[in-house]
Amino acid sequence: MLTLLRRCASRLLCAAMGVAYPTLMTAKAAKQRDEEAYFVWLTYWIVWAGLAVLEYSFMEWSLAATLPLYYEGKVFFILWLVLPRFQGAALLFDRLVLPALLRYEEDIDARISDVGKEVRHRASEAATVLAARAGEYLATQTKGGALLLLGSSSSSSSSAAAAAAAAAAAAAA
């Protein structure tokens, strides 16, 4: 029980120090239009995002389960990243992140472009299938060009709905 409470407290501290405090400081830098502070916090968020992807994708489930005091160590790591005294985020950005981004910039841009094209292609296919299914559905709900309605067919909204359904069914056919 004590281990569970310690783990929950450590995770809460990680969230407070790793997300809440930097968010507040980033907002203050933006509000005050302090370019130097804004750059510091932008650097932090770039490093944080990279580490979050690594942790959540590959490490957290295995490390947290096997390493004792994982979250307590993470608290100290976050302090090292966040506190101006240590400037850990700037150090990681300057020594690891920026050189890697510069080295692989063209490859990263090409892959992002490829993914964008694939997403657009699949979205277009999905929209086409969805439109066809909607047309088929509307066609099954019409009989002789009139929408099968449970209510009165004399109202103008029912007539408008019937006309719209008939037009959609005709377009689908």
PDB file of N, CA and C in Angstrom, residues 11 14-16 18-19 44-45 47-64 70-71 74 78:
ATOM      1  N   ARG A  11       4.179  10.361  -9.233  1.00  0.00           N
ATOM      2  CA  ARG A  11       3.601  10.667 -10.541  1.00  0.00           C
ATOM      3  C   ARG A  11       2.928  12.033 -10.533  1.00  0.00           C
ATOM      4  N   CYS A  14       5.626  14.557 -10.749  1.00  0.00           N
ATOM      5  CA  CYS A  14       6.137  14.606 -12.129  1.00  0.00           C
ATOM      6  C   CYS A  14       5.230  15.457 -13.007  1.00  0.00           C
ATOM      7  N   ALA A  15       3.934  15.270 -12.857  1.00  0.00           N
ATOM      8  CA  ALA A  15       2.989  16.052 -13.656  1.00  0.00           C
ATOM      9  C   ALA A  15       3.033  17.518 -13.282  1.00  0.00           C
ATOM     10  N   ALA A  16       3.101  17.803 -11.977  1.00  0.00           N
ATOM     11  CA  ALA A  16       3.121  19.197 -11.522  1.00  0.00           C
ATOM     12  C   ALA A  16       4.396  19.903 -11.972  1.00  0.00           C
ATOM     13  N   GLY A  18       6.690  18.746 -14.249  1.00  0.00           N
ATOM     14  CA  GLY A  18       7.048  18.547 -15.644  1.00  0.00           C
ATOM     15  C   GLY A  18       6.095  19.173 -16.629  1.00  0.00           C
ATOM     16  N   VAL A  19       4.854  19.444 -16.193  1.00  0.00           N
ATOM     17  CA  VAL A  19       3.861  19.999 -17.114  1.00  0.00           C
ATOM     18  C   VAL A  19       3.252  21.297 -16.581  1.00  0.00           C
ATOM     19  N   TYR A  44      12.630  23.678 -23.616  1.00  0.00           N
ATOM     20  CA  TYR A  44      12.165  22.683 -22.651  1.00  0.00           C
ATOM     21  C   TYR A  44      11.079  21.809 -23.271  1.00  0.00           C
ATOM     22  N   TRP A  45      10.089  22.429 -23.930  1.00  0.00           N
ATOM     23  CA  TRP A  45       8.967  21.659 -24.479  1.00  0.00           C
ATOM     24  C   TRP A  45       9.403  20.734 -25.602  1.00  0.00           C
ATOM     25  N   VAL A  47      12.378  19.251 -25.789  1.00  0.00           N
ATOM     26  CA  VAL A  47      13.032  18.135 -25.095  1.00  0.00           C
ATOM     27  C   VAL A  47      11.983  17.267 -24.404  1.00  0.00           C
ATOM     28  N   TRP A  48      11.025  17.906 -23.726  1.00  0.00           N
ATOM     29  CA  TRP A  48       9.976  17.163 -23.020  1.00  0.00           C
ATOM     30  C   TRP A  48       9.183  16.279 -23.991  1.00  0.00           C
ATOM     31  N   ALA A  49       8.834  16.816 -25.131  1.00  0.00           N
ATOM     32  CA  ALA A  49       8.058  16.042 -26.103  1.00  0.00           C
ATOM     33  C   ALA A  49       8.837  14.823 -26.579  1.00  0.00           C
ATOM     34  N   GLY A  50      10.104  15.013 -26.882  1.00  0.00           N
ATOM     35  CA  GLY A  50      10.931  13.881 -27.311  1.00  0.00           C
ATOM     36  C   GLY A  50      11.053  12.819 -26.238  1.00  0.00           C
ATOM     37  N   LEU A  51      11.284  13.250 -25.017  1.00  0.00           N
ATOM     38  CA  LEU A  51      11.405  12.300 -23.915  1.00  0.00           C
ATOM     39  C   LEU A  51      10.071  11.613 -23.626  1.00  0.00           C
ATOM     40  N   ALA A  52       8.979  12.348 -23.750  1.00  0.00           N
ATOM     41  CA  ALA A  52       7.659  11.757 -23.507  1.00  0.00           C
ATOM     42  C   ALA A  52       7.361  10.669 -24.530  1.00  0.00           C
ATOM     43  N   VAL A  53       7.696  10.918 -25.780  1.00  0.00           N
ATOM     44  CA  VAL A  53       7.477   9.906 -26.809  1.00  0.00           C
ATOM     45  C   VAL A  53       8.303   8.663 -26.505  1.00  0.00           C
ATOM     46  N   LEU A  54       9.561   8.855 -26.154  1.00  0.00           N
ATOM     47  CA  LEU A  54      10.406   7.707 -25.804  1.00  0.00           C
ATOM     48  C   LEU A  54       9.866   6.956 -24.595  1.00  0.00           C
ATOM     49  N   GLU A  55       9.536   7.693 -23.569  1.00  0.00           N
ATOM     50  CA  GLU A  55       9.081   7.061 -22.336  1.00  0.00           C
ATOM     51  C   GLU A  55       7.763   6.324 -22.532  1.00  0.00           C
ATOM     52  N   TYR A  56       6.789   6.983 -23.092  1.00  0.00           N
ATOM     53  CA  TYR A  56       5.471   6.378 -23.219  1.00  0.00           C
ATOM     54  C   TYR A  56       5.449   5.261 -24.258  1.00  0.00           C
ATOM     55  N   SER A  57       6.304   5.330 -25.247  1.00  0.00           N
ATOM     56  CA  SER A  57       6.312   4.314 -26.290  1.00  0.00           C
ATOM     57  C   SER A  57       7.129   3.082 -25.919  1.00  0.00           C
ATOM     58  N   PHE A  58       8.247   3.298 -25.262  1.00  0.00           N
ATOM     59  CA  PHE A  58       9.185   2.201 -25.111  1.00  0.00           C
ATOM     60  C   PHE A  58       9.551   1.832 -23.679  1.00  0.00           C
ATOM     61  N   MET A  59       9.625   2.825 -22.799  1.00  0.00           N
ATOM     62  CA  MET A  59      10.283   2.550 -21.538  1.00  0.00           C
ATOM     63  C   MET A  59       9.398   2.487 -20.308  1.00  0.00           C
ATOM     64  N   GLU A  60       8.398   3.319 -20.196  1.00  0.00           N
ATOM     65  CA  GLU A  60       7.705   3.458 -18.925  1.00  0.00           C
ATOM     66  C   GLU A  60       7.166   2.131 -18.416  1.00  0.00           C
ATOM     67  N   TRP A  61       6.507   1.383 -19.251  1.00  0.00           N
ATOM     68  CA  TRP A  61       5.897   0.139 -18.784  1.00  0.00           C
ATOM     69  C   TRP A  61       6.930  -0.846 -18.288  1.00  0.00           C
ATOM     70  N   SER A  62       8.112  -0.892 -18.920  1.00  0.00           N
ATOM     71  CA  SER A  62       9.124  -1.847 -18.480  1.00  0.00           C
ATOM     72  C   SER A  62       9.981  -1.288 -17.350  1.00  0.00           C
ATOM     73  N   LEU A  63      10.375  -0.030 -17.456  1.00  0.00           N
ATOM     74  CA  LEU A  63      11.229   0.549 -16.422  1.00  0.00           C
ATOM     75  C   LEU A  63      10.498   0.738 -15.101  1.00  0.00           C
ATOM     76  N   ALA A  64       9.278   1.236 -15.162  1.00  0.00           N
ATOM     77  CA  ALA A  64       8.521   1.469 -13.939  1.00  0.00           C
ATOM     78  C   ALA A  64       8.253   0.162 -13.205  1.00  0.00           C
ATOM     79  N   TYR A  70      11.595   4.332  -9.663  1.00  0.00           N
ATOM     80  CA  TYR A  70      11.613   4.914 -11.006  1.00  0.00           C
ATOM     81  C   TYR A  70      11.024   6.324 -11.007  1.00  0.00           C
ATOM     82  N   TYR A  71       9.834   6.467 -10.439  1.00  0.00           N
ATOM     83  CA  TYR A  71       9.176   7.775 -10.465  1.00  0.00           C
ATOM     84  C   TYR A  71       9.882   8.786  -9.580  1.00  0.00           C
ATOM     85  N   LYS A  74      12.574  10.001 -11.630  1.00  0.00           N
ATOM     86  CA  LYS A  74      12.029  10.871 -12.674  1.00  0.00           C
ATOM     87  C   LYS A  74      11.766  12.272 -12.127  1.00  0.00           C
ATOM     88  N   ILE A  78      13.314  15.572 -13.818  1.00  0.00           N
ATOM     89  CA  ILE A  78      12.495  16.711 -14.237  1.00  0.00           C
ATOM     90  C   ILE A  78      13.008  17.994 -13.601  1.00  0.00           C
TER      91      ILE A  78
END
